[in-house]
Amino acid sequence: MSELIQVQNVSKSYWRDSFEIPVLNNLSLSVKQGEFMALMGPSGSGKTTLLNLIAGIDKPSSGKVFVSGTEISNLGESSLAKWRANNIGFIFQFYNLIPVLTAFENVELPLLLTKLSKEERKKHVENVLNIVGLGNHMQHYPKQLSGGQEQRVAIARAVVTDPVLLVADEPTGDLDRNSATEILTLLERLNKEFNKTIVMVTHDPHAAERASVVRHLEKGDLVGA
Amino acid sequence: MKVFKLIFKNALRHKLRTFLTILGIMIAVIAFGVLRTVVTIWDSSVDAASANRLITRQSVSFIFPLPYAYKEKIKSVPGVQDVSFANWFGGVYKDKNNFFARLAVDAETIFDVMPEFLITPEELEAFKKERNSCVIGADIAKQYNIKLGDVMTLEGDIYPGRWDFIVRGIYRPQNKNTDDTQMLFHWQYVDERMKIESPARTGLVGWYIVEIKDPNKSAAISNQIDALFKNSSAETKTETEKAFTQGFVAASSAIITAMNLMSFVIIGIIMLVLANTMVMAARERTREYAVFKTLGFSTFHLTGLILGESLLISILGGGIGIALTYPIVAGFEQAMPKGFFPFFYIEPITTIMALSAAILIGIIAAVFPIHRTLKTKIVEGFRFVG
Ligand SMILES: Nc1ncnc2c1ncn2[C@@H]1O[C@H](COP(=O)(O)OP(=O)(O)OP(=O)(O)O)[C@@H](O)[C@H]1O
Ligand SMILES: [Mg+2]
């Protein structure tokens, strides 16, 4: 299997006033095409930070990040935005759906940036909502859905553009056991059946069990293998 | 789904807040429209004054009369084309609250020096021939439903007694700002009756209206006219009609300036109100805008989303406000004593200004939230706790 993601000697620190807060420290990591990786580690260890760098919504202080051959760490703001739209699907702990849009419209959102016609968009949206099992909830608003259902809408939104890579930051962190299991099963299916590479941050050992690779982050360094 | 739909849904998120903001903009635009209308009326009444007309009045105040004998003397001044005169008659027509100018004029010449009062030659002839006839403005005819041949009875106050005038002419205004609310009748008729009832008050006119050939010479001619009557018992002051009108309304000029200023202050205040609404909305949606950016929506899209919402609110409020300004100004005119303003209409420029103001409000109110949204990094947006 070829490498989809290469993180090379990446350091990242944040600045608060004039204090430098080092978060990642000369970290290297690679993720293979088709892998389902779980990133674990204590709170504050830099998991979200690392995920953001891989997904191109933040930039490293030093080092390089390659995703499917593109060095995203030196792309400009607007090319990075285009790159994200084409290559990455995002799944967040708190779903982050737009409350005034229906499930259908939320999923359609990323497609508005494509050249697809209205009919084609409709086909894609219905297709992914059926995959996540919400074919009959398309006109529901987020507040009319359960947490698990909201997360499934979010997953549908993440995959509707057919990206190579899905990043998920604690996707089950806010869900009960049963909903969490459903979400994990869905992610597993996307990985196996649809061949999506997934990088998932989680605190939950049950969740990590579903992954094909588990990495631990501690104080900005990867530990174990 | 279109982006416009999202803008619309965003605007309706806090229905009460949006409604109140629209209401505020609406009221501000109405206030703006009404104030501007009053200001334009004042400006146009000054503008309506002809540049080649001088007014000669008693030097102390125009409430003091001038001798009738001045007419021929003024006429002899080089550069003077024509001389007419008028006298404030006052009186009451039917009701004390019916305001309109009632003037005793020189029937022979008045329509020569007032070419903006349009009258047919037949009616003018009939008016000149009949001593106790009058000509009224089209607006008066309409307001009081008066036809040619009707008799208008005035209850005199300055000139006591009952005065009947037969309407022989109705003049039409040449321009929108021409005063068509005047009632004009024969000075000679009034003067003759005064000879019997009050001989001391005869042979006096209120002011002369002097038509000159070259408006550029108005200053020189004014000086010459005034020089004629220097050291007489009734010295004169001659000035352009424009200056005369301005002086006439000088007292209101400070109020007009204040109104002028207020109309813009109101727009400024409502701009802040909308800006506040938009900043609040953008704050609440910090996380959502971070989501949009994450999904790949660009600066252009986010700007459009916020600007669109701001403009939607401001144009809606402005549009309704402008639409309501018309009936409100009409109602305002109704509520005023009749004929208080000789003309009252909304200039197209007022509507254009109100609409531009609404658009400007929308744009400026969007500047802060757009700036804030664009400069917030995605990761900061997600970490933001409202
Ligand atoms: N934008 C930022 N500005 C300043 N400090 C930040 C920023 N983002 C993260 N940090 C700090 O960096 C460190 C790592 O944060 P990060 O969110 O990556 O941790 P995490 O492993 O995801 O933790 P958690 O499990 O609680 O989500 C923390 O100390 C955090 O306070
Ligand atoms: Mg985290």
mmCIF file of N, CA and C in Angstrom, chain B residues 95-196:
data_model
loop_
_atom_site.group_PDB
_atom_site.id
_atom_site.type_symbol
_atom_site.label_atom_id
_atom_site.label_comp_id
_atom_site.label_asym_id
_atom_site.label_seq_id
_atom_site.Cartn_x
_atom_site.Cartn_y
_atom_site.Cartn_z
ATOM 1 N N ASP B 95 -63.323 79.707 6.413
ATOM 2 C CA ASP B 95 -62.842 79.212 7.705
ATOM 3 C C ASP B 95 -61.472 79.815 7.986
ATOM 4 N N LYS B 96 -61.235 80.163 9.234
ATOM 5 C CA LYS B 96 -59.951 80.763 9.609
ATOM 6 C C LYS B 96 -58.756 79.899 9.227
ATOM 7 N N ASN B 97 -58.998 78.578 9.186
ATOM 8 C CA ASN B 97 -57.885 77.658 8.934
ATOM 9 C C ASN B 97 -57.548 77.482 7.456
ATOM 10 N N ASN B 98 -58.277 78.159 6.597
ATOM 11 C CA ASN B 98 -57.967 78.048 5.172
ATOM 12 C C ASN B 98 -56.886 79.057 4.806
ATOM 13 N N PHE B 99 -55.661 78.550 4.791
ATOM 14 C CA PHE B 99 -54.540 79.431 4.470
ATOM 15 C C PHE B 99 -54.290 79.439 2.974
ATOM 16 N N PHE B 100 -54.334 80.581 2.375
ATOM 17 C CA PHE B 100 -53.733 80.743 1.060
ATOM 18 C C PHE B 100 -53.596 82.237 0.817
ATOM 19 N N ALA B 101 -52.685 82.570 -0.039
ATOM 20 C CA ALA B 101 -52.401 83.989 -0.239
ATOM 21 C C ALA B 101 -53.569 84.653 -0.966
ATOM 22 N N ARG B 102 -54.057 85.742 -0.422
ATOM 23 C CA ARG B 102 -55.099 86.532 -1.088
ATOM 24 C C ARG B 102 -54.508 87.919 -1.320
ATOM 25 N N LEU B 103 -54.308 88.250 -2.593
ATOM 26 C CA LEU B 103 -53.561 89.456 -2.916
ATOM 27 C C LEU B 103 -54.361 90.387 -3.816
ATOM 28 N N ALA B 104 -54.316 91.653 -3.454
ATOM 29 C CA ALA B 104 -54.860 92.668 -4.346
ATOM 30 C C ALA B 104 -53.720 93.059 -5.292
ATOM 31 N N VAL B 105 -53.940 92.874 -6.587
ATOM 32 C CA VAL B 105 -52.843 93.058 -7.542
ATOM 33 C C VAL B 105 -53.218 94.037 -8.655
ATOM 34 N N ASP B 106 -52.207 94.395 -9.395
ATOM 35 C CA ASP B 106 -52.444 95.231 -10.566
ATOM 36 C C ASP B 106 -52.868 94.311 -11.711
ATOM 37 N N ALA B 107 -54.162 94.283 -11.982
ATOM 38 C CA ALA B 107 -54.714 93.311 -12.927
ATOM 39 C C ALA B 107 -54.096 93.440 -14.317
ATOM 40 N N GLU B 108 -53.754 94.652 -14.672
ATOM 41 C CA GLU B 108 -53.228 94.893 -16.013
ATOM 42 C C GLU B 108 -51.884 94.204 -16.240
ATOM 43 N N THR B 109 -51.051 94.168 -15.198
ATOM 44 C CA THR B 109 -49.661 93.749 -15.405
ATOM 45 C C THR B 109 -49.239 92.468 -14.695
ATOM 46 N N ILE B 110 -50.021 92.057 -13.726
ATOM 47 C CA ILE B 110 -49.524 90.974 -12.865
ATOM 48 C C ILE B 110 -49.145 89.707 -13.637
ATOM 49 N N PHE B 111 -49.955 89.345 -14.625
ATOM 50 C CA PHE B 111 -49.640 88.112 -15.359
ATOM 51 C C PHE B 111 -48.495 88.304 -16.357
ATOM 52 N N ASP B 112 -48.132 89.569 -16.596
ATOM 53 C CA ASP B 112 -46.957 89.809 -17.442
ATOM 54 C C ASP B 112 -45.679 89.531 -16.669
ATOM 55 N N VAL B 113 -45.693 89.922 -15.396
ATOM 56 C CA VAL B 113 -44.458 89.720 -14.623
ATOM 57 C C VAL B 113 -44.407 88.342 -13.961
ATOM 58 N N MET B 114 -45.537 87.642 -13.985
ATOM 59 C CA MET B 114 -45.558 86.297 -13.404
ATOM 60 C C MET B 114 -45.870 85.267 -14.497
ATOM 61 N N PRO B 115 -44.942 85.094 -15.444
ATOM 62 C CA PRO B 115 -45.258 84.210 -16.581
ATOM 63 C C PRO B 115 -45.421 82.739 -16.179
ATOM 64 N N GLU B 116 -44.979 82.389 -14.967
ATOM 65 C CA GLU B 116 -45.135 80.995 -14.546
ATOM 66 C C GLU B 116 -46.562 80.688 -14.098
ATOM 67 N N PHE B 117 -47.407 81.741 -14.003
ATOM 68 C CA PHE B 117 -48.831 81.532 -13.762
ATOM 69 C C PHE B 117 -49.494 81.465 -15.135
ATOM 70 N N LEU B 118 -49.893 80.263 -15.545
ATOM 71 C CA LEU B 118 -50.405 80.091 -16.906
ATOM 72 C C LEU B 118 -51.909 80.323 -16.933
ATOM 73 N N ILE B 119 -52.332 81.271 -17.783
ATOM 74 C CA ILE B 119 -53.760 81.584 -17.882
ATOM 75 C C ILE B 119 -54.110 81.796 -19.356
ATOM 76 N N THR B 120 -55.298 81.373 -19.744
ATOM 77 C CA THR B 120 -55.670 81.532 -21.159
ATOM 78 C C THR B 120 -55.956 83.005 -21.435
ATOM 79 N N PRO B 121 -55.707 83.444 -22.671
ATOM 80 C CA PRO B 121 -55.957 84.859 -23.012
ATOM 81 C C PRO B 121 -57.409 85.255 -22.763
ATOM 82 N N GLU B 122 -58.351 84.329 -23.003
ATOM 83 C CA GLU B 122 -59.777 84.640 -22.798
ATOM 84 C C GLU B 122 -60.058 84.930 -21.325
ATOM 85 N N GLU B 123 -59.547 84.052 -20.477
ATOM 86 C CA GLU B 123 -59.783 84.240 -19.043
ATOM 87 C C GLU B 123 -59.111 85.513 -18.534
ATOM 88 N N LEU B 124 -57.902 85.766 -19.041
ATOM 89 C CA LEU B 124 -57.176 86.960 -18.615
ATOM 90 C C LEU B 124 -57.957 88.210 -19.009
ATOM 91 N N GLU B 125 -58.502 88.171 -20.237
ATOM 92 C CA GLU B 125 -59.277 89.301 -20.739
ATOM 93 C C GLU B 125 -60.508 89.545 -19.862
ATOM 94 N N ALA B 126 -61.193 88.417 -19.550
ATOM 95 C CA ALA B 126 -62.397 88.512 -18.717
ATOM 96 C C ALA B 126 -62.057 89.089 -17.350
ATOM 97 N N PHE B 127 -60.915 88.679 -16.806
ATOM 98 C CA PHE B 127 -60.477 89.160 -15.492
ATOM 99 C C PHE B 127 -60.196 90.658 -15.531
ATOM 100 N N LYS B 128 -59.470 91.075 -16.570
ATOM 101 C CA LYS B 128 -59.100 92.491 -16.662
ATOM 102 C C LYS B 128 -60.335 93.379 -16.790
ATOM 103 N N LYS B 129 -61.342 92.860 -17.493
ATOM 104 C CA LYS B 129 -62.519 93.682 -17.796
ATOM 105 C C LYS B 129 -63.431 93.894 -16.592
ATOM 106 N N GLU B 130 -63.501 92.901 -15.727
ATOM 107 C CA GLU B 130 -64.478 92.948 -14.648
ATOM 108 C C GLU B 130 -63.801 93.325 -13.331
ATOM 109 N N ARG B 131 -64.175 94.447 -12.749
ATOM 110 C CA ARG B 131 -63.441 95.002 -11.617
ATOM 111 C C ARG B 131 -63.517 94.164 -10.351
ATOM 112 N N ASN B 132 -64.656 93.493 -10.164
ATOM 113 C CA ASN B 132 -64.755 92.692 -8.938
ATOM 114 C C ASN B 132 -64.570 91.191 -9.213
ATOM 115 N N SER B 133 -63.682 90.905 -10.168
ATOM 116 C CA SER B 133 -63.413 89.500 -10.472
ATOM 117 C C SER B 133 -62.079 89.086 -9.851
ATOM 118 N N CYS B 134 -61.835 87.798 -9.906
ATOM 119 C CA CYS B 134 -60.567 87.302 -9.387
ATOM 120 C C CYS B 134 -60.073 86.130 -10.224
ATOM 121 N N VAL B 135 -58.771 85.821 -10.048
ATOM 122 C CA VAL B 135 -58.180 84.631 -10.655
ATOM 123 C C VAL B 135 -57.613 83.809 -9.495
ATOM 124 N N ILE B 136 -57.852 82.505 -9.565
ATOM 125 C CA ILE B 136 -57.306 81.658 -8.495
ATOM 126 C C ILE B 136 -56.404 80.573 -9.084
ATOM 127 N N GLY B 137 -55.518 80.070 -8.243
ATOM 128 C CA GLY B 137 -54.635 78.984 -8.653
ATOM 129 C C GLY B 137 -55.424 77.686 -8.783
ATOM 130 N N ALA B 138 -54.944 76.804 -9.661
ATOM 131 C CA ALA B 138 -55.635 75.551 -9.941
ATOM 132 C C ALA B 138 -55.826 74.724 -8.664
ATOM 133 N N ASP B 139 -54.846 74.799 -7.780
ATOM 134 C CA ASP B 139 -54.932 73.997 -6.557
ATOM 135 C C ASP B 139 -56.079 74.463 -5.662
ATOM 136 N N ILE B 140 -56.274 75.791 -5.611
ATOM 137 C CA ILE B 140 -57.372 76.338 -4.807
ATOM 138 C C ILE B 140 -58.707 75.917 -5.403
ATOM 139 N N ALA B 141 -58.783 75.986 -6.738
ATOM 140 C CA ALA B 141 -60.014 75.608 -7.425
ATOM 141 C C ALA B 141 -60.364 74.165 -7.088
ATOM 142 N N LYS B 142 -59.336 73.341 -7.081
ATOM 143 C CA LYS B 142 -59.550 71.917 -6.823
ATOM 144 C C LYS B 142 -59.927 71.678 -5.353
ATOM 145 N N GLN B 143 -59.159 72.314 -4.455
ATOM 146 C CA GLN B 143 -59.398 72.109 -3.018
ATOM 147 C C GLN B 143 -60.800 72.486 -2.597
ATOM 148 N N TYR B 144 -61.268 73.630 -3.129
ATOM 149 C CA TYR B 144 -62.558 74.128 -2.663
ATOM 150 C C TYR B 144 -63.656 73.918 -3.697
ATOM 151 N N ASN B 145 -63.292 73.185 -4.741
ATOM 152 C CA ASN B 145 -64.262 72.848 -5.778
ATOM 153 C C ASN B 145 -64.945 74.099 -6.350
ATOM 154 N N ILE B 146 -64.089 74.987 -6.850
ATOM 155 C CA ILE B 146 -64.602 76.253 -7.380
ATOM 156 C C ILE B 146 -64.510 76.238 -8.899
ATOM 157 N N LYS B 147 -65.581 76.707 -9.542
ATOM 158 C CA LYS B 147 -65.586 76.762 -11.005
ATOM 159 C C LYS B 147 -65.611 78.227 -11.465
ATOM 160 N N LEU B 148 -65.311 78.407 -12.736
ATOM 161 C CA LEU B 148 -65.414 79.748 -13.309
ATOM 162 C C LEU B 148 -66.844 80.240 -13.110
ATOM 163 N N GLY B 149 -66.981 81.522 -12.765
ATOM 164 C CA GLY B 149 -68.311 82.090 -12.577
ATOM 165 C C GLY B 149 -68.803 82.025 -11.139
ATOM 166 N N ASP B 150 -68.150 81.174 -10.309
ATOM 167 C CA ASP B 150 -68.537 81.111 -8.900
ATOM 168 C C ASP B 150 -68.154 82.416 -8.201
ATOM 169 N N VAL B 151 -68.808 82.654 -7.092
ATOM 170 C CA VAL B 151 -68.476 83.837 -6.304
ATOM 171 C C VAL B 151 -67.722 83.389 -5.059
ATOM 172 N N MET B 152 -66.573 84.038 -4.813
ATOM 173 C CA MET B 152 -65.829 83.741 -3.583
ATOM 174 C C MET B 152 -66.001 84.920 -2.653
ATOM 175 N N THR B 153 -66.475 84.645 -1.451
ATOM 176 C CA THR B 153 -66.715 85.704 -0.487
ATOM 177 C C THR B 153 -65.623 85.688 0.575
ATOM 178 N N LEU B 154 -64.984 86.848 0.739
ATOM 179 C CA LEU B 154 -63.965 86.956 1.785
ATOM 180 C C LEU B 154 -64.500 87.838 2.894
ATOM 181 N N GLU B 155 -64.236 87.435 4.125
ATOM 182 C CA GLU B 155 -64.546 88.264 5.279
ATOM 183 C C GLU B 155 -63.281 89.060 5.567
ATOM 184 N N GLY B 156 -63.326 90.370 5.315
ATOM 185 C CA GLY B 156 -62.101 91.161 5.432
ATOM 186 C C GLY B 156 -61.669 91.384 6.875
ATOM 187 N N ASP B 157 -60.371 91.431 7.094
ATOM 188 C CA ASP B 157 -59.877 91.832 8.414
ATOM 189 C C ASP B 157 -59.021 93.096 8.302
ATOM 190 N N ILE B 158 -57.974 93.038 7.460
ATOM 191 C CA ILE B 158 -57.179 94.246 7.217
ATOM 192 C C ILE B 158 -58.058 95.273 6.500
ATOM 193 N N TYR B 159 -58.867 94.757 5.582
ATOM 194 C CA TYR B 159 -59.833 95.584 4.857
ATOM 195 C C TYR B 159 -61.213 95.104 5.254
ATOM 196 N N PRO B 160 -61.793 95.692 6.292
ATOM 197 C CA PRO B 160 -63.012 95.124 6.878
ATOM 198 C C PRO B 160 -64.179 95.080 5.903
ATOM 199 N N GLY B 161 -65.122 94.196 6.218
ATOM 200 C CA GLY B 161 -66.330 94.097 5.417
ATOM 201 C C GLY B 161 -66.401 92.806 4.648
ATOM 202 N N ARG B 162 -67.495 92.690 3.887
ATOM 203 C CA ARG B 162 -67.699 91.489 3.100
ATOM 204 C C ARG B 162 -67.288 91.791 1.664
ATOM 205 N N TRP B 163 -66.454 90.910 1.123
ATOM 206 C CA TRP B 163 -65.945 91.136 -0.216
ATOM 207 C C TRP B 163 -66.308 89.956 -1.105
ATOM 208 N N ASP B 164 -67.034 90.254 -2.200
ATOM 209 C CA ASP B 164 -67.404 89.185 -3.136
ATOM 210 C C ASP B 164 -66.589 89.305 -4.414
ATOM 211 N N PHE B 165 -66.019 88.204 -4.818
ATOM 212 C CA PHE B 165 -65.260 88.215 -6.081
ATOM 213 C C PHE B 165 -65.779 87.104 -6.987
ATOM 214 N N ILE B 166 -65.953 87.444 -8.250
ATOM 215 C CA ILE B 166 -66.402 86.434 -9.216
ATOM 216 C C ILE B 166 -65.160 85.808 -9.856
ATOM 217 N N VAL B 167 -65.121 84.493 -9.863
ATOM 218 C CA VAL B 167 -63.956 83.809 -10.418
ATOM 219 C C VAL B 167 -64.040 83.840 -11.949
ATOM 220 N N ARG B 168 -63.079 84.546 -12.549
ATOM 221 C CA ARG B 168 -63.068 84.649 -14.014
ATOM 222 C C ARG B 168 -61.891 83.902 -14.633
ATOM 223 N N GLY B 169 -60.983 83.477 -13.779
ATOM 224 C CA GLY B 169 -59.833 82.758 -14.341
ATOM 225 C C GLY B 169 -59.255 81.782 -13.329
ATOM 226 N N ILE B 170 -58.704 80.704 -13.858
ATOM 227 C CA ILE B 170 -57.982 79.747 -13.009
ATOM 228 C C ILE B 170 -56.624 79.529 -13.657
ATOM 229 N N TYR B 171 -55.558 79.918 -12.942
ATOM 230 C CA TYR B 171 -54.230 79.754 -13.561
ATOM 231 C C TYR B 171 -53.625 78.423 -13.176
ATOM 232 N N ARG B 172 -52.834 77.901 -14.102
ATOM 233 C CA ARG B 172 -52.154 76.626 -13.867
ATOM 234 C C ARG B 172 -50.676 76.907 -13.600
ATOM 235 N N PRO B 173 -50.051 76.061 -12.809
ATOM 236 C CA PRO B 173 -48.631 76.276 -12.511
ATOM 237 C C PRO B 173 -47.769 75.804 -13.676
ATOM 238 N N GLN B 174 -46.724 76.564 -13.978
ATOM 239 C CA GLN B 174 -45.833 76.167 -15.059
ATOM 240 C C GLN B 174 -44.912 75.031 -14.614
ATOM 241 N N ASN B 175 -44.447 75.113 -13.357
ATOM 242 C CA ASN B 175 -43.529 74.098 -12.828
ATOM 243 C C ASN B 175 -44.122 73.474 -11.578
ATOM 244 N N LYS B 176 -43.454 72.412 -11.167
ATOM 245 C CA LYS B 176 -43.913 71.731 -9.948
ATOM 246 C C LYS B 176 -43.816 72.639 -8.729
ATOM 247 N N ASN B 177 -42.813 73.517 -8.740
ATOM 248 C CA ASN B 177 -42.646 74.369 -7.568
ATOM 249 C C ASN B 177 -43.275 75.751 -7.745
ATOM 250 N N THR B 178 -44.133 75.906 -8.752
ATOM 251 C CA THR B 178 -44.884 77.152 -8.894
ATOM 252 C C THR B 178 -46.051 77.114 -7.902
ATOM 253 N N ASP B 179 -46.222 78.213 -7.220
ATOM 254 C CA ASP B 179 -47.290 78.296 -6.227
ATOM 255 C C ASP B 179 -48.638 78.472 -6.926
ATOM 256 N N ASP B 180 -49.469 77.434 -6.884
ATOM 257 C CA ASP B 180 -50.788 77.596 -7.505
ATOM 258 C C ASP B 180 -51.890 77.651 -6.447
ATOM 259 N N THR B 181 -51.552 78.337 -5.349
ATOM 260 C CA THR B 181 -52.558 78.457 -4.282
ATOM 261 C C THR B 181 -52.855 79.923 -3.983
ATOM 262 N N GLN B 182 -52.729 80.773 -5.000
ATOM 263 C CA GLN B 182 -52.989 82.192 -4.730
ATOM 264 C C GLN B 182 -54.349 82.617 -5.271
ATOM 265 N N MET B 183 -54.869 83.653 -4.644
ATOM 266 C CA MET B 183 -56.106 84.273 -5.125
ATOM 267 C C MET B 183 -55.764 85.729 -5.421
ATOM 268 N N LEU B 184 -55.990 86.125 -6.681
ATOM 269 C CA LEU B 184 -55.585 87.465 -7.112
ATOM 270 C C LEU B 184 -56.813 88.251 -7.567
ATOM 271 N N PHE B 185 -56.918 89.476 -7.094
ATOM 272 C CA PHE B 185 -58.034 90.299 -7.562
ATOM 273 C C PHE B 185 -57.566 91.745 -7.720
ATOM 274 N N HIS B 186 -58.475 92.622 -8.202
ATOM 275 C CA HIS B 186 -58.098 93.985 -8.603
ATOM 276 C C HIS B 186 -57.764 94.869 -7.408
ATOM 277 N N TRP B 187 -56.555 95.392 -7.433
ATOM 278 C CA TRP B 187 -56.162 96.369 -6.414
ATOM 279 C C TRP B 187 -57.037 97.619 -6.539
ATOM 280 N N GLN B 188 -57.298 97.999 -7.786
ATOM 281 C CA GLN B 188 -58.072 99.218 -8.036
ATOM 282 C C GLN B 188 -59.466 99.117 -7.410
ATOM 283 N N TYR B 189 -60.042 97.915 -7.456
ATOM 284 C CA TYR B 189 -61.366 97.694 -6.889
ATOM 285 C C TYR B 189 -61.347 97.907 -5.371
ATOM 286 N N VAL B 190 -60.326 97.306 -4.741
ATOM 287 C CA VAL B 190 -60.195 97.440 -3.287
ATOM 288 C C VAL B 190 -59.942 98.915 -2.935
ATOM 289 N N ASP B 191 -59.070 99.539 -3.722
ATOM 290 C CA ASP B 191 -58.678 100.917 -3.436
ATOM 291 C C ASP B 191 -59.866 101.866 -3.535
ATOM 292 N N GLU B 192 -60.714 101.653 -4.528
ATOM 293 C CA GLU B 192 -61.867 102.535 -4.709
ATOM 294 C C GLU B 192 -62.859 102.419 -3.562
ATOM 295 N N ARG B 193 -63.036 101.170 -3.123
ATOM 296 C CA ARG B 193 -63.954 100.988 -1.994
ATOM 297 C C ARG B 193 -63.377 101.650 -0.741
ATOM 298 N N MET B 194 -62.036 101.600 -0.612
ATOM 299 C CA MET B 194 -61.405 102.222 0.553
ATOM 300 C C MET B 194 -61.567 103.739 0.520
ATOM 301 N N LYS B 195 -61.634 104.300 -0.680
ATOM 302 C CA LYS B 195 -61.812 105.753 -0.804
ATOM 303 C C LYS B 195 -63.074 106.195 -0.099
ATOM 304 N N ILE B 196 -64.089 105.334 -0.117
ATOM 305 C CA ILE B 196 -65.354 105.651 0.536
ATOM 306 C C ILE B 196 -65.273 105.326 2.019
#
